[in-house]
CSV table of C-alpha atoms in Angstrom, one decimal:
chain,number,residue,atom,x,y,z
D,95,ARG,CA,-46.4,-86.7,76.7
D,96,GLN,CA,-44.0,-84.8,74.7
D,97,LEU,CA,-40.9,-85.9,72.8
D,98,THR,CA,-38.0,-83.6,72.1
D,99,PHE,CA,-35.5,-84.8,69.6
D,100,LEU,CA,-31.8,-83.9,70.2
D,101,PHE,CA,-31.1,-83.2,66.5
D,102,SER,CA,-34.1,-80.9,66.1
D,103,PRO,CA,-34.2,-77.2,66.9
D,104,PRO,CA,-35.6,-76.2,70.3
D,105,SER,CA,-38.9,-75.1,68.6
D,106,ALA,CA,-39.5,-78.6,67.1
D,107,THR,CA,-41.3,-80.2,70.0
D,108,PHE,CA,-43.8,-82.8,69.0
D,109,ALA,CA,-46.8,-83.9,71.0
D,110,MET,CA,-47.8,-87.5,70.6
D,111,GLY,CA,-51.1,-88.0,68.8
D,112,ARG,CA,-51.3,-84.4,67.8
D,113,LYS,CA,-50.6,-82.8,64.4
D,114,LYS,CA,-47.4,-80.9,64.5
D,115,PHE,CA,-47.1,-77.3,63.3
D,116,MET,CA,-45.1,-76.2,60.3
D,117,ASN,CA,-41.7,-74.7,61.1
D,118,GLN,CA,-38.7,-73.8,59.1
D,119,THR,CA,-37.3,-77.4,59.1
D,120,ASP,CA,-40.5,-78.5,57.3
D,121,MET,CA,-40.2,-76.1,54.4
D,122,LYS,CA,-39.5,-77.3,50.9
D,123,VAL,CA,-37.5,-76.1,47.9
D,124,ALA,CA,-39.4,-75.4,44.7
D,125,VAL,CA,-37.9,-75.3,41.2
D,126,ILE,CA,-38.9,-73.5,38.0
D,127,GLY,CA,-36.5,-74.4,35.2
D,128,ASP,CA,-35.6,-76.2,32.1
D,129,GLU,CA,-35.9,-79.9,31.8
D,130,ASP,CA,-32.3,-80.7,32.8
D,131,THR,CA,-32.4,-78.4,35.9
D,132,VAL,CA,-35.7,-79.7,37.2
D,133,THR,CA,-34.8,-83.3,36.5
D,134,GLY,CA,-31.6,-82.9,38.4
D,135,PHE,CA,-33.3,-81.4,41.5
D,136,VAL,CA,-36.1,-84.0,41.4
D,137,LEU,CA,-33.6,-86.8,41.2
D,138,ALA,CA,-31.8,-85.2,44.2
D,139,GLY,CA,-35.1,-85.5,46.2
D,140,VAL,CA,-36.6,-82.0,45.8
D,141,GLY,CA,-39.7,-83.0,43.9
D,142,GLN,CA,-43.0,-83.5,45.6
D,143,ARG,CA,-46.5,-84.2,44.4
D,144,ASP,CA,-49.5,-84.0,46.7
D,145,GLY,CA,-52.8,-85.9,46.6
D,146,GLN,CA,-54.4,-83.3,44.2
D,147,GLY,CA,-51.5,-83.6,41.8
D,148,SER,CA,-49.9,-80.2,42.7
D,149,THR,CA,-46.2,-80.2,42.4
D,150,ASN,CA,-43.4,-78.0,43.7
D,151,PHE,CA,-41.7,-77.9,40.4
D,152,LEU,CA,-42.3,-76.7,36.8
D,153,ILE,CA,-40.5,-77.7,33.7
D,154,VAL,CA,-40.4,-74.8,31.2
D,155,ASP,CA,-39.8,-75.4,27.5
D,156,SER,CA,-40.5,-73.6,24.3
D,157,LYS,CA,-44.2,-74.6,24.4
D,158,THR,CA,-44.7,-73.3,28.0
D,159,LYS,CA,-46.7,-70.0,28.0
D,160,ARG,CA,-45.4,-67.1,30.1
D,161,ARG,CA,-48.8,-67.0,31.9
D,162,ASP,CA,-48.3,-70.6,33.0
D,163,VAL,CA,-44.9,-69.7,34.5
D,164,GLU,CA,-46.4,-66.7,36.2
D,165,ASP,CA,-49.3,-68.7,37.7
D,166,LYS,CA,-47.0,-71.4,39.0
D,167,PHE,CA,-44.7,-68.8,40.6
D,168,HIS,CA,-47.7,-67.2,42.3
D,169,GLU,CA,-48.9,-70.6,43.5
D,170,MET,CA,-45.5,-71.5,44.9
D,171,ALA,CA,-45.0,-68.1,46.5
D,172,GLY,CA,-48.4,-68.4,48.2
D,173,ARG,CA,-47.7,-71.8,49.7
D,174,ARG,CA,-46.7,-71.9,53.3
D,175,ASP,CA,-44.6,-75.0,53.0
D,176,ILE,CA,-42.1,-73.6,50.4
D,177,GLY,CA,-39.1,-71.7,51.8
D,178,VAL,CA,-37.0,-71.3,48.6
D,179,ILE,CA,-37.9,-71.0,45.0
D,180,LEU,CA,-35.0,-71.8,42.6
D,181,ILE,CA,-35.6,-70.4,39.1
D,182,ASN,CA,-33.4,-70.5,36.0
D,183,GLN,CA,-32.2,-67.0,35.2
D,184,THR,CA,-33.4,-67.2,31.6
D,185,ILE,CA,-36.9,-67.9,32.9
D,186,ALA,CA,-36.6,-65.2,35.5
D,187,GLU,CA,-36.0,-62.7,32.8
D,188,ASP,CA,-39.4,-63.6,31.3
D,189,ILE,CA,-41.2,-62.9,34.5
D,190,ARG,CA,-38.9,-60.2,35.9
D,191,HIS,CA,-41.8,-57.8,36.6
D,192,ILE,CA,-43.3,-60.4,39.0
D,193,LEU,CA,-39.9,-61.1,40.7
D,194,THR,CA,-39.4,-57.3,41.1
D,195,GLU,CA,-42.8,-56.9,42.7
D,196,HIS,CA,-42.1,-59.9,45.0
D,197,THR,CA,-38.8,-58.4,46.1
D,198,ALA,CA,-40.2,-54.8,46.5
D,199,ARG,CA,-42.9,-56.1,48.9
D,200,GLY,CA,-40.1,-57.2,51.2
D,201,ILE,CA,-41.2,-60.9,51.1
D,202,VAL,CA,-38.3,-63.0,52.5
D,203,VAL,CA,-40.0,-66.4,52.6
D,204,PRO,CA,-40.1,-67.8,50.1
D,205,THR,CA,-36.7,-66.6,49.0
D,206,VAL,CA,-36.2,-66.5,45.2
D,207,LEU,CA,-32.8,-67.5,44.0
D,208,GLU,CA,-31.8,-67.3,40.3
D,209,ILE,CA,-29.6,-70.1,39.0
D,210,PRO,CA,-27.8,-70.6,35.7
D,211,SER,CA,-28.9,-73.0,33.0
D,212,LYS,CA,-26.8,-75.1,30.6
D,213,GLU,CA,-27.6,-72.9,27.6
D,214,LYS,CA,-26.9,-69.5,29.1
D,215,PRO,CA,-24.2,-68.5,31.6
D,216,TYR,CA,-25.1,-66.8,34.9
D,217,ASP,CA,-25.3,-63.0,34.8
D,218,PRO,CA,-24.9,-61.5,38.3
D,219,ASN,CA,-25.9,-58.1,37.0
D,220,ALA,CA,-29.4,-59.4,36.2
D,221,ASP,CA,-29.8,-61.2,39.6
D,222,GLN,CA,-31.7,-59.2,42.1
D,223,VAL,CA,-30.1,-60.9,45.1
D,224,MET,CA,-26.6,-60.1,43.7
D,225,GLN,CA,-27.7,-56.5,43.2
D,226,ARG,CA,-28.7,-56.3,46.9
D,227,VAL,CA,-25.3,-57.8,47.9
D,228,LYS,CA,-23.5,-55.2,45.8
D,229,VAL,CA,-25.4,-52.4,47.5
D,230,PHE,CA,-24.6,-53.9,50.9
D,231,PHE,CA,-20.9,-53.9,50.0
D,232,GLY,CA,-21.0,-50.4,48.6
D,233,GLY,CA,-21.1,-51.5,45.0
D,234,ASN,CA,-17.4,-52.7,45.2
D,235,ILE,CA,-17.9,-56.2,43.8
D,236,ASP,CA,-16.3,-56.9,40.5
D,237,THR,CA,-18.6,-59.4,38.7
D,238,SER,CA,-17.0,-59.0,35.2
D,239,ASP,CA,-15.2,-62.3,35.3
D,240,TRP,CA,-18.1,-64.4,36.6
């Protein structure tokens, strides 16, 4: 017997008694950011911890080593259940070489989105996604007042 839910996409058909397969509706959001950013997203329901203690978030502070951020990014990017990685732009600057490599390989999922932090305003000229948007529109986007 199969059940198809009206509110689910057509590909989300579930067989009773069988394990369902991962699809786009099952993907999670991951967050790498300062304490305020991560806390906000976790309180909004984004946070998840599995049975082994692995999480889909990382709080970065002055004591966090760059290598730990890089390792967590690679872990998140390699997980099949993560569709979007949100990262504070200030932290993204620290691991820019890894983000550039991720983008250059043409990897779409997970998508990496840079978000502002409380301490530093958003700089669209440093954001790789915004750079792609500018190229798409012929470089005619004025970002000076952002």
